[in-house]
């Protein structure tokens, strides 16, 4: 018996453990400190009432013989896939319901999709990066190359025509940098993917936060249907982090080496996945109803107002940042070219505020810090007030 030795190549993930350890140590030494956590990546507002009602109603149906449901279909109930297709139409993108695969969240499929690709493909990710793309491909033994996201390109990594990749992960709006690709930038990635016969794995988990004309979907770009798969999630859109529901879109025309990718994915899912529960799918359907959209948008507006408070503070202090506008994340450059862990310590000690050091997401995150807008409004305002108040001391 042998263990998959690729696991030996995983770099231990210290980031959140180290943040928690440092914060706990400080709290233990300073029991009166009122620490505000601006590093959280989880939502904090409850589900919309219409979602809760739909889930309860579905639970009641499951309790009656006439309406009880057993195994759901592998790809999701038609009512939900139709609702998702309608949601895409609402922002001008055509995706048919039989191109939608319902899942238990974007993280699973961002990793699982690798099952249908050979281990000798080269994978391109941006640096800094959502770690799931890297670790799942290390587990599969694939070679990984990095495209730098930096101040120079506005933290939107762009393709290098001299470098070949087979699989390209893009995340827009981005975690951790909050930056969103423009239509022109995405068009460059689509043309690079087509030239390289590559497949783009597009993570749109934060699309609902977009406020400007940045594309909400890769399929808003011409040619993307021939080279892209999209992952989306209700986690941040509708507070489903604890409910678990997302969806993957694979266009019918997407083929490689004589294989239809959607059919391969269906084969994979029907072998390893038994679907998402009926009450969860009914809850997800409610999100896409007009009233569901109105109610879930209220929560997004709440986080957006927090992001505006963070952005205003950074503007007042003359600090450069990306994100906030189209994203719950605000990614700032640490003052005086400071290293992000040093800045983390100073923020914690002087302002009792916790943020996430950028270098935990990759080399290019050195010297940056990620603030999230998922804390409460009053907490966010207080955290920013403290940062402003002690700024001269912070940057001494
Ligand atoms: N993709 C990105 C970029 C994320 O930041 C996250 C969660 O933080 C996910 C996917 C995971 O989403 P889900 O909760 O749907 O698994």
XYZ file of C-alpha atoms and ligand atoms in Angstrom:
412
model
C 0.000 0.000 0.000
C 1.322 3.409 -0.930
C 0.005 6.850 -0.015
C -0.337 9.425 -2.815
C 3.149 10.918 -2.497
C 1.967 14.182 -4.051
C 0.596 15.005 -0.612
C 4.234 15.330 0.519
C 4.528 18.303 -1.818
C 1.761 20.298 -0.124
C 3.026 23.301 1.766
C 1.401 23.402 5.209
C -1.259 26.093 5.305
C -0.130 28.309 8.160
C -2.019 31.466 7.269
C -5.287 31.303 9.209
C -3.773 29.147 11.957
C -1.007 31.720 12.461
C -3.508 34.613 12.419
C -5.635 32.788 15.035
C -2.615 31.886 17.177
C -1.236 35.442 17.211
C -4.693 36.889 17.939
C -5.365 34.435 20.791
C -1.951 35.078 22.304
C -2.559 38.826 22.229
C -6.091 38.429 23.671
C -4.777 36.242 26.513
C -2.123 38.827 27.409
C -4.600 41.728 27.052
C -7.952 40.450 28.360
C -9.550 43.900 28.182
C -8.682 44.459 24.536
C -11.756 44.736 22.295
C -10.404 42.967 19.223
C -12.209 43.551 15.919
C -11.806 40.808 13.312
C -11.566 42.178 9.793
C -9.994 39.017 8.433
C -13.084 36.808 8.377
C -13.950 35.253 5.027
C -17.344 33.976 6.153
C -20.648 35.814 5.912
C -22.289 36.981 9.140
C -25.861 37.989 8.165
C -28.623 35.362 8.381
C -30.451 33.800 5.438
C -33.179 35.845 3.766
C -36.687 35.058 5.133
C -37.919 33.777 1.749
C -35.045 31.259 1.692
C -35.858 29.986 5.187
C -39.546 29.628 4.238
C -38.690 27.623 1.123
C -36.426 25.328 3.112
C -39.109 24.743 5.769
C -41.778 24.059 3.167
C -39.496 21.553 1.441
C -38.736 19.878 4.778
C -42.510 19.503 5.328
C -42.836 17.922 1.873
C -40.127 15.438 2.787
C -42.236 14.443 5.816
C -45.294 13.408 3.787
C -45.595 10.202 1.805
C -47.160 11.944 -1.239
C -44.419 14.554 -1.563
C -41.388 12.717 -0.160
C -38.292 12.772 -2.409
C -35.456 10.264 -2.500
C -32.155 10.713 -4.339
C -32.075 13.906 -6.381
C -30.745 13.869 -9.957
C -26.938 14.124 -10.173
C -27.038 17.428 -12.028
C -29.724 19.071 -9.842
C -33.502 19.484 -10.063
C -34.782 21.074 -13.222
C -36.609 23.806 -11.257
C -33.254 25.036 -9.880
C -31.339 24.692 -13.136
C -34.095 26.703 -14.877
C -33.884 29.366 -12.166
C -30.080 29.582 -12.609
C -30.457 29.833 -16.372
C -32.970 32.676 -15.819
C -30.525 34.395 -13.456
C -27.841 34.390 -16.173
C -30.356 35.891 -18.647
C -31.033 38.704 -16.149
C -27.529 40.023 -16.826
C -27.546 39.229 -20.510
C -25.688 35.880 -20.594
C -27.269 32.858 -22.246
C -26.721 29.585 -20.378
C -29.232 26.790 -20.882
C -30.479 24.730 -17.947
C -28.863 21.541 -19.298
C -25.454 23.241 -19.074
C -25.872 23.756 -15.313
C -24.636 21.237 -12.705
C -25.831 21.936 -9.164
C -23.339 21.130 -6.405
C -22.644 21.560 -2.692
C -20.499 24.680 -3.219
C -17.860 26.042 -5.556
C -14.905 24.740 -3.552
C -15.767 21.093 -4.228
C -16.039 21.484 -7.979
C -13.017 23.818 -8.284
C -11.024 20.862 -6.962
C -13.028 17.910 -8.297
C -12.976 19.129 -11.891
C -9.355 17.948 -12.008
C -10.653 14.349 -12.158
C -11.388 14.759 -15.854
C -7.987 16.215 -16.777
C -4.764 14.290 -17.116
C -1.982 14.725 -14.548
C 0.506 15.908 -17.183
C -1.329 19.170 -17.898
C 0.332 22.409 -16.839
C -1.859 24.551 -14.593
C -1.623 28.329 -14.472
C -2.817 30.271 -11.445
C -2.474 33.904 -10.439
C -0.236 34.869 -7.527
C -1.685 35.716 -4.955
C -4.243 32.943 -5.206
C -7.200 31.227 -3.524
C -5.223 28.206 -2.189
C -7.739 25.539 -3.318
C -6.591 25.812 -6.952
C -2.987 25.165 -5.982
C -3.428 22.426 -3.410
C -5.886 20.327 -5.424
C -3.494 20.334 -8.370
C -0.501 19.493 -6.194
C -2.501 16.508 -4.914
C -3.029 15.431 -8.521
C 0.682 15.853 -9.322
C 0.283 18.609 -11.904
C 2.900 21.201 -12.688
C 1.808 24.652 -11.545
C 2.985 27.944 -12.978
C 2.191 31.403 -11.653
C 1.074 34.624 -13.322
C 1.941 37.582 -11.093
C -0.801 39.930 -9.909
C 0.890 43.095 -8.764
C 0.550 46.840 -8.395
C 1.812 47.132 -11.986
C -1.172 45.254 -13.457
C -3.711 46.441 -10.867
C -3.650 42.961 -9.305
C -5.202 41.529 -12.479
C -2.698 38.927 -13.753
C -2.532 38.888 -17.558
C -1.416 36.142 -19.968
C 2.183 35.898 -21.168
C 2.135 34.687 -24.774
C 5.588 33.088 -24.293
C 4.295 30.727 -21.630
C 2.126 27.699 -22.353
C -0.610 26.473 -20.007
C -3.285 23.797 -20.428
C -5.541 24.665 -17.516
C -6.013 28.260 -16.348
C -7.709 29.235 -13.103
C -9.154 32.746 -13.074
C -11.068 34.266 -10.177
C -12.998 37.500 -10.703
C -13.853 39.394 -8.552
C -10.760 38.019 -6.968
C -10.135 36.485 -3.605
C -7.903 37.825 -2.065
C -7.249 41.025 -4.053
C -10.847 42.137 -4.708
C -9.868 43.167 -8.258
C -12.311 42.366 -11.078
C -11.324 41.799 -14.709
C -12.708 44.120 -17.383
C -14.285 42.731 -20.537
C -11.133 43.578 -22.528
C -8.860 41.796 -20.043
C -11.016 38.677 -20.027
C -11.094 38.722 -23.821
C -7.259 38.505 -23.747
C -7.446 35.420 -21.519
C -10.046 33.805 -23.779
C -7.908 34.390 -26.859
C -4.814 33.040 -25.016
C -6.780 29.925 -23.957
C -8.027 29.320 -27.504
C -4.485 29.739 -28.906
C -3.132 27.225 -26.364
C -6.048 24.808 -26.638
C -6.363 25.366 -22.890
C -9.422 25.324 -20.644
C -10.204 28.274 -18.340
C -11.649 27.347 -14.962
C -13.446 30.553 -14.040
C -14.398 31.107 -10.417
C -17.236 33.640 -10.236
C -18.061 33.090 -6.548
C -18.189 36.871 -5.964
C -19.995 37.957 -9.158
C -22.987 39.289 -7.181
C -20.726 41.990 -5.695
C -19.955 43.593 -9.063
C -21.260 47.164 -9.297
C -19.648 48.405 -12.511
C -19.643 46.998 -16.048
C -17.095 44.244 -15.289
C -18.433 40.937 -16.657
C -20.505 38.881 -14.209
C -19.646 35.714 -16.151
C -16.834 34.544 -18.443
C -19.589 33.637 -20.902
C -20.155 37.343 -21.524
C -16.943 37.076 -23.586
C -17.006 35.911 -27.191
C -15.274 32.558 -27.642
C -15.539 31.596 -23.950
C -18.067 28.866 -24.672
C -15.291 27.029 -26.569
C -12.742 27.234 -23.764
C -14.263 27.845 -20.321
C -16.034 26.268 -17.382
C -17.594 28.539 -14.760
C -17.996 27.885 -11.023
C -20.428 29.879 -8.978
C -21.707 29.763 -5.441
C -24.577 30.934 -3.292
C -22.234 31.200 -0.302
C -21.409 34.874 -0.599
C -24.371 35.798 -2.823
C -27.040 34.570 -0.410
C -25.288 33.582 2.819
C -25.207 29.860 1.972
C -21.800 29.099 3.528
C -23.508 26.828 6.061
C -26.287 25.636 3.719
C -23.963 24.531 0.898
C -25.072 25.074 -2.677
C -23.331 26.209 -5.822
C -23.302 25.434 -9.538
C -20.925 24.703 -12.365
C -21.652 25.711 -15.947
C -20.170 23.706 -18.822
C -21.184 24.868 -22.310
C -22.381 22.098 -24.631
C -19.823 22.977 -27.291
C -16.810 22.614 -24.943
C -14.736 19.718 -26.280
C -11.100 18.591 -26.031
C -9.385 15.599 -27.680
C -12.702 14.412 -29.121
C -14.358 14.431 -25.689
C -17.356 16.491 -24.710
C -16.409 18.038 -21.354
C -19.999 18.318 -20.082
C -20.562 14.613 -20.749
C -17.306 13.679 -19.001
C -18.297 15.794 -16.017
C -21.737 14.148 -15.866
C -19.977 10.756 -15.902
C -17.716 11.870 -13.053
C -20.551 13.318 -11.000
C -22.831 10.295 -11.462
C -19.982 8.118 -10.170
C -18.819 10.170 -7.192
C -21.660 12.536 -6.246
C -25.270 11.883 -5.244
C -26.635 15.376 -5.550
C -27.759 18.210 -3.289
C -30.661 17.751 -0.875
C -34.175 18.771 -1.944
C -34.692 21.402 0.807
C -31.371 23.059 -0.100
C -32.256 23.136 -3.790
C -35.670 24.665 -2.988
C -33.906 27.244 -0.795
C -31.529 28.026 -3.673
C -34.455 28.352 -6.090
C -35.983 30.949 -3.743
C -32.791 33.052 -3.994
C -33.380 33.475 -7.729
C -37.039 34.553 -7.414
C -37.657 38.333 -7.739
C -38.386 38.644 -4.006
C -35.384 36.400 -3.197
C -33.155 38.679 -5.250
C -34.537 41.724 -3.453
C -33.949 40.218 -0.014
C -30.485 38.780 -0.682
C -29.416 42.056 -2.336
C -30.153 43.813 0.967
C -27.470 41.690 2.640
C -25.010 42.338 -0.155
C -25.726 46.072 0.205
C -24.921 45.804 3.897
C -21.478 44.302 3.168
C -20.981 46.823 0.403
C -21.596 49.684 2.848
C -18.886 48.171 5.083
C -16.535 48.009 2.101
C -17.290 51.682 1.401
C -16.280 52.589 4.973
C -12.967 50.738 4.533
C -12.317 52.333 1.142
C -13.125 55.828 2.446
C -10.654 55.326 5.309
C -7.910 54.197 2.937
C -8.647 57.150 0.635
C -8.428 59.561 3.591
C -5.095 58.045 4.617
C -3.747 58.052 1.074
C -3.329 54.268 1.038
C -3.436 52.424 -2.274
C -5.876 49.514 -2.547
C -7.818 47.308 -4.939
C -11.256 45.788 -4.380
C -14.161 47.027 -2.319
C -16.018 48.365 -5.346
C -16.834 44.959 -6.866
C -15.914 42.746 -3.968
C -16.267 42.177 -0.225
C -12.444 42.318 -0.016
C -10.267 45.413 0.189
C -6.615 44.656 -0.537
C -4.298 47.373 0.686
C -0.605 48.082 0.303
C 1.037 48.164 3.721
C 2.487 51.578 4.624
C 6.208 52.277 4.180
C 6.715 49.064 2.162
C 6.219 47.206 5.424
C 6.161 43.396 5.454
C 2.583 42.170 5.925
C 3.245 40.150 9.109
C 4.948 43.167 10.731
C 1.986 45.310 9.778
C -0.367 42.613 11.123
C 1.376 42.787 14.537
C 1.257 46.573 14.621
C -2.440 46.676 13.667
C -3.256 44.127 16.343
C -1.282 45.875 19.062
C -2.051 49.509 18.318
C -5.604 49.295 16.932
C -6.730 45.857 18.168
C -7.756 45.095 14.586
C -7.118 41.772 12.835
C -6.684 41.598 9.048
C -5.152 38.884 6.838
C -1.519 39.214 5.715
C -1.309 39.085 1.925
C 1.807 36.947 1.748
C -0.268 34.028 3.043
C -1.861 33.942 -0.435
C 1.413 33.914 -2.382
C 4.739 35.635 -2.972
C 3.141 38.591 -4.745
C 0.946 39.227 -1.700
C 4.001 40.297 0.306
C 3.507 43.846 1.552
C -0.297 43.665 1.224
C -3.129 43.131 3.675
C -6.671 41.841 3.086
C -9.603 43.452 4.916
C -13.045 41.909 4.565
C -16.419 43.624 4.740
C -18.153 40.727 6.524
C -17.916 42.180 10.042
C -20.790 44.262 11.486
C -21.240 47.868 10.310
C -20.543 49.404 13.733
C -17.482 47.162 14.176
C -16.192 48.116 10.741
C -16.630 51.817 11.501
C -14.917 51.433 14.875
C -12.012 49.457 13.365
C -11.489 52.153 10.747
C -11.783 54.935 13.343
C -9.022 53.281 15.394
C -6.797 52.778 12.374
C -7.190 56.442 11.466
C -6.601 57.576 15.025
C -3.341 55.763 15.453
C -2.151 56.000 11.857
C 0.843 58.252 12.497
C 1.933 55.930 15.257
C 1.270 52.869 13.092
C 3.551 54.115 10.397
C 6.299 55.601 12.578
N -14.061 30.382 -4.570
C -13.535 31.428 -3.927
C -12.696 32.388 -4.678
C -13.770 31.611 -2.563
O -13.221 32.657 -1.918
C -14.557 30.673 -1.869
C -14.829 30.807 -0.439
O -14.280 31.563 0.307
C -15.070 29.606 -2.581
C -14.814 29.483 -3.927
C -15.839 28.531 -1.876
O -17.185 28.665 -2.066
P -18.206 27.602 -1.507
O -18.591 28.044 -0.133
O -19.328 27.692 -2.495
O -17.579 26.256 -1.506
